[in-house]
């Protein structure tokens, strides 16, 4: 079984020799958020194109004409959470293990070690992650040859991986990160809309929300996940869709993310973003974040609360 490892400084190599360890460099993908699509291009459905235009118009008006002294009790209209790495530190001992168990079940001869998976996380979405990996290291012998059949092959692998991951969640083998339940309870008690916006499969995200946050919270939380938008983070589509669906202004939303691609998506949507670092993202560049913490935290080790989230919104009124 060949185990591929990855170095961010390594060069692109030919197809890996299955008899040796292979070093893999993933392509530097052109993030769609820097293209015309982020400006409401034709890749978006009409609802998302409208959301992009409305976001820019409202943000411009708020910046130019808002009152100089906003209410000290201002709160976000919506609190939007990423899932993996924010609600639960799922990547290393959750998703990665489930991918590897799937590869082993299908006898593909593939194992993603801890370092390699950290590099693969730079690609949003599990299906996209597997496709990029196989495109660079070579497709398994059991994989079909045509592009359309390979899409189906990847979809089947991802479906099985999701089933295995959900079993881990249902057994509560992965706990919520400190402060998550507290902050969500604060928001719901104050009438702030709460949603989870993730590139992960919708069933997996729903399992995390319902099993770990409980059914009472879950019924009040809107979930936007998986292929609900045509382009995944760092494209802002999922956050713009959330704002549009919840009928809130993007500039009044606060996002909690853990990764650079999630931060890029939130900022491109015109939202405030707090980063809570996770195991895989601690060394990423968060220079554009509105605040950075190691976690949300529960008292007496609380890092921030809902009031702090509201205070970030007041900064947009200061020139």
mmCIF file of C-alpha atoms in Angstrom:
data_model
loop_
_atom_site.group_PDB
_atom_site.id
_atom_site.type_symbol
_atom_site.label_atom_id
_atom_site.label_comp_id
_atom_site.label_asym_id
_atom_site.label_seq_id
_atom_site.Cartn_x
_atom_site.Cartn_y
_atom_site.Cartn_z
ATOM 1 C CA UNK A 1 0.000 0.000 0.000
ATOM 2 C CA UNK A 2 1.511 3.330 -1.046
ATOM 3 C CA UNK A 3 1.261 6.220 1.392
ATOM 4 C CA UNK A 4 1.594 9.630 -0.268
ATOM 5 C CA UNK A 5 3.004 12.500 1.754
ATOM 6 C CA UNK A 6 2.934 16.139 0.799
ATOM 7 C CA UNK A 7 5.256 19.071 1.194
ATOM 8 C CA UNK A 8 4.026 22.597 0.420
ATOM 9 C CA UNK A 9 7.386 23.364 -1.179
ATOM 10 C CA UNK A 10 7.709 20.234 -3.308
ATOM 11 C CA UNK A 11 7.463 20.386 -7.089
ATOM 12 C CA UNK A 12 4.949 18.611 -9.279
ATOM 13 C CA UNK A 13 6.041 15.085 -10.058
ATOM 14 C CA UNK A 14 4.929 12.476 -12.580
ATOM 15 C CA UNK A 15 2.538 9.772 -11.539
ATOM 16 C CA UNK A 16 3.623 8.184 -8.283
ATOM 17 C CA UNK A 17 5.306 4.792 -8.404
ATOM 18 C CA UNK A 18 3.042 2.542 -6.294
ATOM 19 C CA UNK A 19 6.071 0.676 -4.975
ATOM 20 C CA UNK A 20 7.603 3.730 -3.319
ATOM 21 C CA UNK A 21 6.522 6.560 -1.096
ATOM 22 C CA UNK A 22 5.380 9.445 -3.301
ATOM 23 C CA UNK A 23 5.692 13.153 -2.652
ATOM 24 C CA UNK A 24 2.790 15.147 -3.982
ATOM 25 C CA UNK A 25 2.362 18.842 -4.669
ATOM 26 C CA UNK A 26 -1.211 19.939 -5.164
ATOM 27 C CA UNK A 27 -1.909 22.553 -7.833
ATOM 28 C CA UNK A 28 -2.366 26.147 -6.796
ATOM 29 C CA UNK A 29 -6.010 26.345 -7.726
ATOM 30 C CA UNK A 30 -7.339 29.700 -8.951
ATOM 31 C CA UNK A 31 -9.920 30.540 -6.280
ATOM 32 C CA UNK A 32 -13.212 31.539 -7.926
ATOM 33 C CA UNK A 33 -13.745 34.335 -5.390
ATOM 34 C CA UNK A 34 -11.163 36.405 -7.261
ATOM 35 C CA UNK A 35 -12.882 35.915 -10.592
ATOM 36 C CA UNK A 36 -15.957 37.363 -12.237
ATOM 37 C CA UNK A 37 -18.047 34.721 -10.464
ATOM 38 C CA UNK A 38 -17.492 36.479 -7.150
ATOM 39 C CA UNK A 39 -18.902 39.596 -8.741
ATOM 40 C CA UNK A 40 -22.155 37.918 -9.642
ATOM 41 C CA UNK A 41 -21.033 36.211 -12.850
ATOM 42 C CA UNK A 42 -23.045 33.755 -14.863
ATOM 43 C CA UNK A 43 -21.919 30.702 -12.833
ATOM 44 C CA UNK A 44 -24.311 31.741 -10.074
ATOM 45 C CA UNK A 45 -28.040 31.044 -10.167
ATOM 46 C CA UNK A 46 -30.171 34.234 -10.385
ATOM 47 C CA UNK A 47 -30.865 34.227 -6.626
ATOM 48 C CA UNK A 48 -27.148 34.278 -5.840
ATOM 49 C CA UNK A 49 -26.384 36.905 -8.472
ATOM 50 C CA UNK A 50 -29.001 39.106 -6.852
ATOM 51 C CA UNK A 51 -27.531 38.436 -3.409
ATOM 52 C CA UNK A 52 -24.077 39.529 -4.589
ATOM 53 C CA UNK A 53 -25.421 42.785 -6.033
ATOM 54 C CA UNK A 54 -27.555 43.530 -2.971
ATOM 55 C CA UNK A 55 -24.635 42.803 -0.646
ATOM 56 C CA UNK A 56 -22.369 45.295 -2.386
ATOM 57 C CA UNK A 57 -25.089 47.959 -2.561
ATOM 58 C CA UNK A 58 -26.070 47.674 1.100
ATOM 59 C CA UNK A 59 -22.475 47.535 2.312
ATOM 60 C CA UNK A 60 -21.648 50.711 0.369
ATOM 61 C CA UNK A 61 -24.633 52.569 1.816
ATOM 62 C CA UNK A 62 -23.873 51.420 5.383
ATOM 63 C CA UNK A 63 -20.251 52.503 5.139
ATOM 64 C CA UNK A 64 -21.063 55.975 3.815
ATOM 65 C CA UNK A 65 -24.171 56.981 5.728
ATOM 66 C CA UNK A 66 -24.471 55.021 8.997
ATOM 67 C CA UNK A 67 -24.698 56.898 12.275
ATOM 68 C CA UNK A 68 -21.415 57.723 13.970
ATOM 69 C CA UNK A 69 -22.552 56.372 17.331
ATOM 70 C CA UNK A 70 -24.225 52.975 16.941
ATOM 71 C CA UNK A 71 -26.098 51.426 19.836
ATOM 72 C CA UNK A 72 -23.764 49.799 22.363
ATOM 73 C CA UNK A 73 -26.198 46.881 22.507
ATOM 74 C CA UNK A 74 -25.957 46.159 18.770
ATOM 75 C CA UNK A 75 -26.043 42.456 17.947
ATOM 76 C CA UNK A 76 -25.455 40.552 14.713
ATOM 77 C CA UNK A 77 -28.510 39.770 12.615
ATOM 78 C CA UNK A 78 -27.057 36.296 12.108
ATOM 79 C CA UNK A 79 -24.237 34.208 13.525
ATOM 80 C CA UNK A 80 -22.874 31.823 10.880
ATOM 81 C CA UNK A 81 -20.624 28.908 11.828
ATOM 82 C CA UNK A 82 -18.392 26.740 9.722
ATOM 83 C CA UNK A 83 -18.693 23.109 10.825
ATOM 84 C CA UNK A 84 -15.479 21.084 10.653
ATOM 85 C CA UNK A 85 -12.818 22.602 12.864
ATOM 86 C CA UNK A 86 -15.263 25.135 14.355
ATOM 87 C CA UNK A 87 -18.105 23.153 15.920
ATOM 88 C CA UNK A 88 -15.989 20.013 16.236
ATOM 89 C CA UNK A 89 -12.316 19.360 15.494
ATOM 90 C CA UNK A 90 -13.301 16.627 13.073
ATOM 91 C CA UNK A 91 -10.620 16.590 10.414
ATOM 92 C CA UNK A 92 -7.676 14.509 11.702
ATOM 93 C CA UNK A 93 -9.568 11.883 13.728
ATOM 94 C CA UNK A 94 -12.918 12.064 11.934
ATOM 95 C CA UNK A 95 -12.988 12.789 8.227
ATOM 96 C CA UNK A 96 -9.437 11.551 7.567
ATOM 97 C CA UNK A 97 -10.090 8.228 9.309
ATOM 98 C CA UNK A 98 -13.379 7.814 7.425
ATOM 99 C CA UNK A 99 -11.678 8.482 4.074
ATOM 100 C CA UNK A 100 -8.971 5.913 4.876
ATOM 101 C CA UNK A 101 -11.503 3.295 6.012
ATOM 102 C CA UNK A 102 -13.379 3.810 2.733
ATOM 103 C CA UNK A 103 -10.192 3.435 0.679
ATOM 104 C CA UNK A 104 -9.359 0.252 2.598
ATOM 105 C CA UNK A 105 -12.849 -1.227 2.124
ATOM 106 C CA UNK A 106 -12.602 -0.668 -1.628
ATOM 107 C CA UNK A 107 -9.003 -2.007 -1.692
ATOM 108 C CA UNK A 108 -7.692 1.098 -3.457
ATOM 109 C CA UNK A 109 -4.195 0.965 -1.953
ATOM 110 C CA UNK A 110 -4.450 4.565 -0.699
ATOM 111 C CA UNK A 111 -3.838 6.010 2.768
ATOM 112 C CA UNK A 112 -3.889 9.695 3.681
ATOM 113 C CA UNK A 113 -1.506 10.380 6.553
ATOM 114 C CA UNK A 114 -1.862 13.331 8.921
ATOM 115 C CA UNK A 115 0.471 15.694 7.048
ATOM 116 C CA UNK A 116 -0.909 14.864 3.611
ATOM 117 C CA UNK A 117 -4.477 15.406 4.746
ATOM 118 C CA UNK A 118 -3.507 18.795 6.157
ATOM 119 C CA UNK A 119 -2.396 19.819 2.673
ATOM 120 C CA UNK A 120 -5.485 18.335 1.033
ATOM 121 C CA UNK A 121 -7.662 20.512 3.272
ATOM 122 C CA UNK A 122 -6.598 23.481 1.158
ATOM 123 C CA UNK A 123 -9.158 22.149 -1.322
ATOM 124 C CA UNK A 124 -12.753 22.716 -0.238
ATOM 125 C CA UNK A 125 -15.039 19.675 -0.425
ATOM 126 C CA UNK A 126 -14.367 15.946 -0.010
ATOM 127 C CA UNK A 127 -15.237 14.962 -3.582
ATOM 128 C CA UNK A 128 -13.047 17.750 -4.931
ATOM 129 C CA UNK A 129 -10.258 16.665 -2.557
ATOM 130 C CA UNK A 130 -10.265 13.059 -3.798
ATOM 131 C CA UNK A 131 -10.447 14.126 -7.440
ATOM 132 C CA UNK A 132 -7.452 16.473 -7.102
ATOM 133 C CA UNK A 133 -5.457 13.788 -5.301
ATOM 134 C CA UNK A 134 -6.118 11.079 -7.892
ATOM 135 C CA UNK A 135 -5.485 13.485 -10.761
ATOM 136 C CA UNK A 136 -1.980 14.101 -9.412
ATOM 137 C CA UNK A 137 -0.952 10.686 -8.081
ATOM 138 C CA UNK A 138 -2.791 8.547 -10.594
ATOM 139 C CA UNK A 139 -6.217 6.944 -10.397
ATOM 140 C CA UNK A 140 -6.513 3.539 -8.699
ATOM 141 C CA UNK A 141 -6.615 0.497 -10.985
ATOM 142 C CA UNK A 142 -10.197 -0.187 -9.885
ATOM 143 C CA UNK A 143 -11.332 3.288 -10.935
ATOM 144 C CA UNK A 144 -13.177 3.698 -14.258
ATOM 145 C CA UNK A 145 -11.523 5.424 -17.180
ATOM 146 C CA UNK A 146 -14.064 7.926 -18.438
ATOM 147 C CA UNK A 147 -14.551 11.302 -16.775
ATOM 148 C CA UNK A 148 -18.285 10.807 -16.224
ATOM 149 C CA UNK A 149 -17.807 7.363 -14.666
ATOM 150 C CA UNK A 150 -15.058 8.749 -12.441
ATOM 151 C CA UNK A 151 -17.476 11.362 -11.112
ATOM 152 C CA UNK A 152 -19.835 8.552 -10.160
ATOM 153 C CA UNK A 153 -16.941 6.616 -8.631
ATOM 154 C CA UNK A 154 -15.949 9.622 -6.500
ATOM 155 C CA UNK A 155 -19.566 10.214 -5.482
ATOM 156 C CA UNK A 156 -19.890 6.590 -4.340
ATOM 157 C CA UNK A 157 -16.675 6.803 -2.326
ATOM 158 C CA UNK A 158 -17.843 10.025 -0.710
ATOM 159 C CA UNK A 159 -21.242 8.545 0.139
ATOM 160 C CA UNK A 160 -19.602 5.629 1.953
ATOM 161 C CA UNK A 161 -17.120 7.925 3.681
ATOM 162 C CA UNK A 162 -20.043 10.038 4.935
ATOM 163 C CA UNK A 163 -21.774 6.948 6.342
ATOM 164 C CA UNK A 164 -18.645 5.990 8.276
ATOM 165 C CA UNK A 165 -18.185 9.543 9.522
ATOM 166 C CA UNK A 166 -21.779 9.798 10.693
ATOM 167 C CA UNK A 167 -21.315 6.589 12.694
ATOM 168 C CA UNK A 168 -18.450 8.288 14.572
ATOM 169 C CA UNK A 169 -20.627 11.308 15.299
ATOM 170 C CA UNK A 170 -23.621 9.248 16.413
ATOM 171 C CA UNK A 171 -21.374 7.418 18.894
ATOM 172 C CA UNK A 172 -20.298 10.866 20.176
ATOM 173 C CA UNK A 173 -16.640 9.976 19.781
ATOM 174 C CA UNK A 174 -15.858 13.565 18.722
ATOM 175 C CA UNK A 175 -16.864 16.303 21.212
ATOM 176 C CA UNK A 176 -17.974 19.891 20.564
ATOM 177 C CA UNK A 177 -15.212 22.461 20.833
ATOM 178 C CA UNK A 178 -15.217 24.619 24.002
ATOM 179 C CA UNK A 179 -17.735 27.458 23.978
ATOM 180 C CA UNK A 180 -19.725 26.418 20.903
ATOM 181 C CA UNK A 181 -22.937 25.517 22.726
ATOM 182 C CA UNK A 182 -22.619 28.590 24.962
ATOM 183 C CA UNK A 183 -22.336 31.046 22.058
ATOM 184 C CA UNK A 184 -25.189 29.426 20.134
ATOM 185 C CA UNK A 185 -27.409 29.578 23.243
ATOM 186 C CA UNK A 186 -26.579 33.259 23.710
ATOM 187 C CA UNK A 187 -27.491 33.995 20.100
ATOM 188 C CA UNK A 188 -30.765 32.062 20.137
ATOM 189 C CA UNK A 189 -31.797 33.668 23.440
ATOM 190 C CA UNK A 190 -31.355 37.139 21.885
ATOM 191 C CA UNK A 191 -33.202 36.329 18.673
ATOM 192 C CA UNK A 192 -30.046 36.223 16.542
ATOM 193 C CA UNK A 193 -30.380 33.847 13.590
ATOM 194 C CA UNK A 194 -27.943 30.920 13.681
ATOM 195 C CA UNK A 195 -26.789 28.857 10.717
ATOM 196 C CA UNK A 196 -24.035 26.397 9.835
ATOM 197 C CA UNK A 197 -22.345 26.934 6.457
ATOM 198 C CA UNK A 198 -20.041 24.104 5.380
ATOM 199 C CA UNK A 199 -18.480 22.471 2.332
ATOM 200 C CA UNK A 200 -19.059 19.069 3.972
ATOM 201 C CA UNK A 201 -21.885 16.726 3.058
ATOM 202 C CA UNK A 202 -25.253 17.949 4.329
ATOM 203 C CA UNK A 203 -26.038 14.658 6.094
ATOM 204 C CA UNK A 204 -22.734 14.778 7.979
ATOM 205 C CA UNK A 205 -23.288 18.383 9.064
ATOM 206 C CA UNK A 206 -26.863 17.636 10.130
ATOM 207 C CA UNK A 207 -25.619 14.672 12.178
ATOM 208 C CA UNK A 208 -23.123 16.897 14.007
ATOM 209 C CA UNK A 209 -25.746 19.550 14.727
ATOM 210 C CA UNK A 210 -28.480 17.161 15.869
ATOM 211 C CA UNK A 211 -26.337 14.644 17.769
ATOM 212 C CA UNK A 212 -23.899 17.014 19.460
ATOM 213 C CA UNK A 213 -25.971 20.187 19.877
ATOM 214 C CA UNK A 214 -29.216 18.359 20.574
ATOM 215 C CA UNK A 215 -32.619 18.395 18.863
ATOM 216 C CA UNK A 216 -33.904 21.554 20.599
ATOM 217 C CA UNK A 217 -31.030 23.645 19.264
ATOM 218 C CA UNK A 218 -30.959 21.811 15.938
ATOM 219 C CA UNK A 219 -34.534 22.763 15.027
ATOM 220 C CA UNK A 220 -33.581 26.454 15.336
ATOM 221 C CA UNK A 221 -30.390 26.217 13.267
ATOM 222 C CA UNK A 222 -30.438 26.492 9.465
ATOM 223 C CA UNK A 223 -27.920 24.318 7.615
ATOM 224 C CA UNK A 224 -26.279 25.209 4.283
ATOM 225 C CA UNK A 225 -23.894 22.453 3.238
ATOM 226 C CA UNK A 226 -22.416 20.300 0.503
ATOM 227 C CA UNK A 227 -23.459 21.038 -3.054
ATOM 228 C CA UNK A 228 -26.115 23.617 -2.152
ATOM 229 C CA UNK A 229 -24.047 26.188 -4.086
ATOM 230 C CA UNK A 230 -22.178 25.751 -7.391
ATOM 231 C CA UNK A 231 -18.808 26.919 -6.010
ATOM 232 C CA UNK A 232 -17.372 26.099 -2.617
ATOM 233 C CA UNK A 233 -15.235 28.127 -0.232
ATOM 234 C CA UNK A 234 -13.204 30.307 -0.675
ATOM 235 C CA UNK A 235 -15.988 31.460 -3.004
ATOM 236 C CA UNK A 236 -18.535 33.507 -0.968
ATOM 237 C CA UNK A 237 -21.578 31.781 -2.510
ATOM 238 C CA UNK A 238 -22.571 29.762 0.570
ATOM 239 C CA UNK A 239 -22.464 32.796 2.869
ATOM 240 C CA UNK A 240 -24.377 34.957 0.410
ATOM 241 C CA UNK A 241 -27.001 32.227 0.068
ATOM 242 C CA UNK A 242 -27.301 32.040 3.873
ATOM 243 C CA UNK A 243 -27.816 35.799 4.170
ATOM 244 C CA UNK A 244 -30.365 35.809 1.350
ATOM 245 C CA UNK A 245 -32.303 32.845 2.762
ATOM 246 C CA UNK A 246 -32.303 34.271 6.296
ATOM 247 C CA UNK A 247 -33.306 37.719 4.927
ATOM 248 C CA UNK A 248 -30.421 39.511 6.617
ATOM 249 C CA UNK A 249 -27.856 41.997 5.340
ATOM 250 C CA UNK A 250 -24.447 40.346 4.841
ATOM 251 C CA UNK A 251 -22.778 43.328 6.530
ATOM 252 C CA UNK A 252 -24.741 42.555 9.725
ATOM 253 C CA UNK A 253 -23.544 38.936 9.886
ATOM 254 C CA UNK A 254 -20.663 37.540 11.928
ATOM 255 C CA UNK A 255 -18.971 34.344 10.758
ATOM 256 C CA UNK A 256 -16.938 31.936 12.900
ATOM 257 C CA UNK A 257 -14.370 30.090 10.778
ATOM 258 C CA UNK A 258 -11.164 28.137 11.355
ATOM 259 C CA UNK A 259 -9.404 28.205 7.983
ATOM 260 C CA UNK A 260 -7.952 30.660 5.501
ATOM 261 C CA UNK A 261 -10.324 29.549 2.743
ATOM 262 C CA UNK A 262 -13.301 29.983 5.062
ATOM 263 C CA UNK A 263 -12.063 33.426 6.086
ATOM 264 C CA UNK A 264 -11.689 34.391 2.417
ATOM 265 C CA UNK A 265 -15.272 33.278 1.718
ATOM 266 C CA UNK A 266 -16.689 35.262 4.642
ATOM 267 C CA UNK A 267 -14.814 38.460 3.795
ATOM 268 C CA UNK A 268 -15.709 38.185 0.090
ATOM 269 C CA UNK A 269 -19.347 38.036 1.196
ATOM 270 C CA UNK A 270 -18.919 41.334 3.063
ATOM 271 C CA UNK A 271 -19.204 39.781 6.527
ATOM 272 C CA UNK A 272 -17.239 40.093 9.764
ATOM 273 C CA UNK A 273 -15.205 36.989 10.545
ATOM 274 C CA UNK A 274 -13.778 35.592 13.777
ATOM 275 C CA UNK A 275 -11.244 32.782 13.418
ATOM 276 C CA UNK A 276 -11.000 30.046 16.041
ATOM 277 C CA UNK A 277 -7.874 28.101 15.100
ATOM 278 C CA UNK A 278 -8.083 24.317 14.827
ATOM 279 C CA UNK A 279 -5.449 21.607 14.799
ATOM 280 C CA UNK A 280 -4.774 21.818 11.068
ATOM 281 C CA UNK A 281 -5.122 25.588 10.631
ATOM 282 C CA UNK A 282 -3.085 27.078 13.498
ATOM 283 C CA UNK A 283 -0.280 28.271 11.209
ATOM 284 C CA UNK A 284 -2.415 29.668 8.385
ATOM 285 C CA UNK A 285 -2.483 33.363 7.513
ATOM 286 C CA UNK A 286 -5.424 35.119 9.171
ATOM 287 C CA UNK A 287 -4.272 38.707 8.666
ATOM 288 C CA UNK A 288 -7.672 39.715 7.222
ATOM 289 C CA UNK A 289 -9.684 38.306 10.133
ATOM 290 C CA UNK A 290 -11.574 40.691 12.427
ATOM 291 C CA UNK A 291 -10.401 38.656 15.431
ATOM 292 C CA UNK A 292 -8.404 35.458 16.001
ATOM 293 C CA UNK A 293 -8.676 33.118 19.011
ATOM 294 C CA UNK A 294 -7.617 29.573 19.813
ATOM 295 C CA UNK A 295 -11.243 28.682 20.641
ATOM 296 C CA UNK A 296 -14.545 30.272 21.722
ATOM 297 C CA UNK A 297 -14.114 29.012 25.259
ATOM 298 C CA UNK A 298 -16.401 28.360 28.200
ATOM 299 C CA UNK A 299 -16.224 30.364 31.451
ATOM 300 C CA UNK A 300 -13.936 30.816 33.302
ATOM 301 C CA UNK A 301 -11.713 30.441 30.212
ATOM 302 C CA UNK A 302 -14.067 32.229 27.825
ATOM 303 C CA UNK A 303 -12.342 33.959 24.893
ATOM 304 C CA UNK A 304 -15.345 35.850 23.506
ATOM 305 C CA UNK A 305 -19.153 36.011 23.647
ATOM 306 C CA UNK A 306 -22.114 37.371 21.684
ATOM 307 C CA UNK A 307 -21.510 40.915 22.900
ATOM 308 C CA UNK A 308 -18.011 40.800 21.430
ATOM 309 C CA UNK A 309 -19.478 39.618 18.104
ATOM 310 C CA UNK A 310 -21.764 42.658 18.126
ATOM 311 C CA UNK A 311 -18.873 44.990 18.874
ATOM 312 C CA UNK A 312 -17.194 43.950 15.608
ATOM 313 C CA UNK A 313 -20.135 45.331 13.626
ATOM 314 C CA UNK A 314 -19.668 48.787 15.139
ATOM 315 C CA UNK A 315 -16.223 49.062 13.557
ATOM 316 C CA UNK A 316 -17.724 49.278 10.071
ATOM 317 C CA UNK A 317 -19.181 52.676 10.983
ATOM 318 C CA UNK A 318 -15.796 54.139 11.874
ATOM 319 C CA UNK A 319 -13.863 55.686 9.001
#
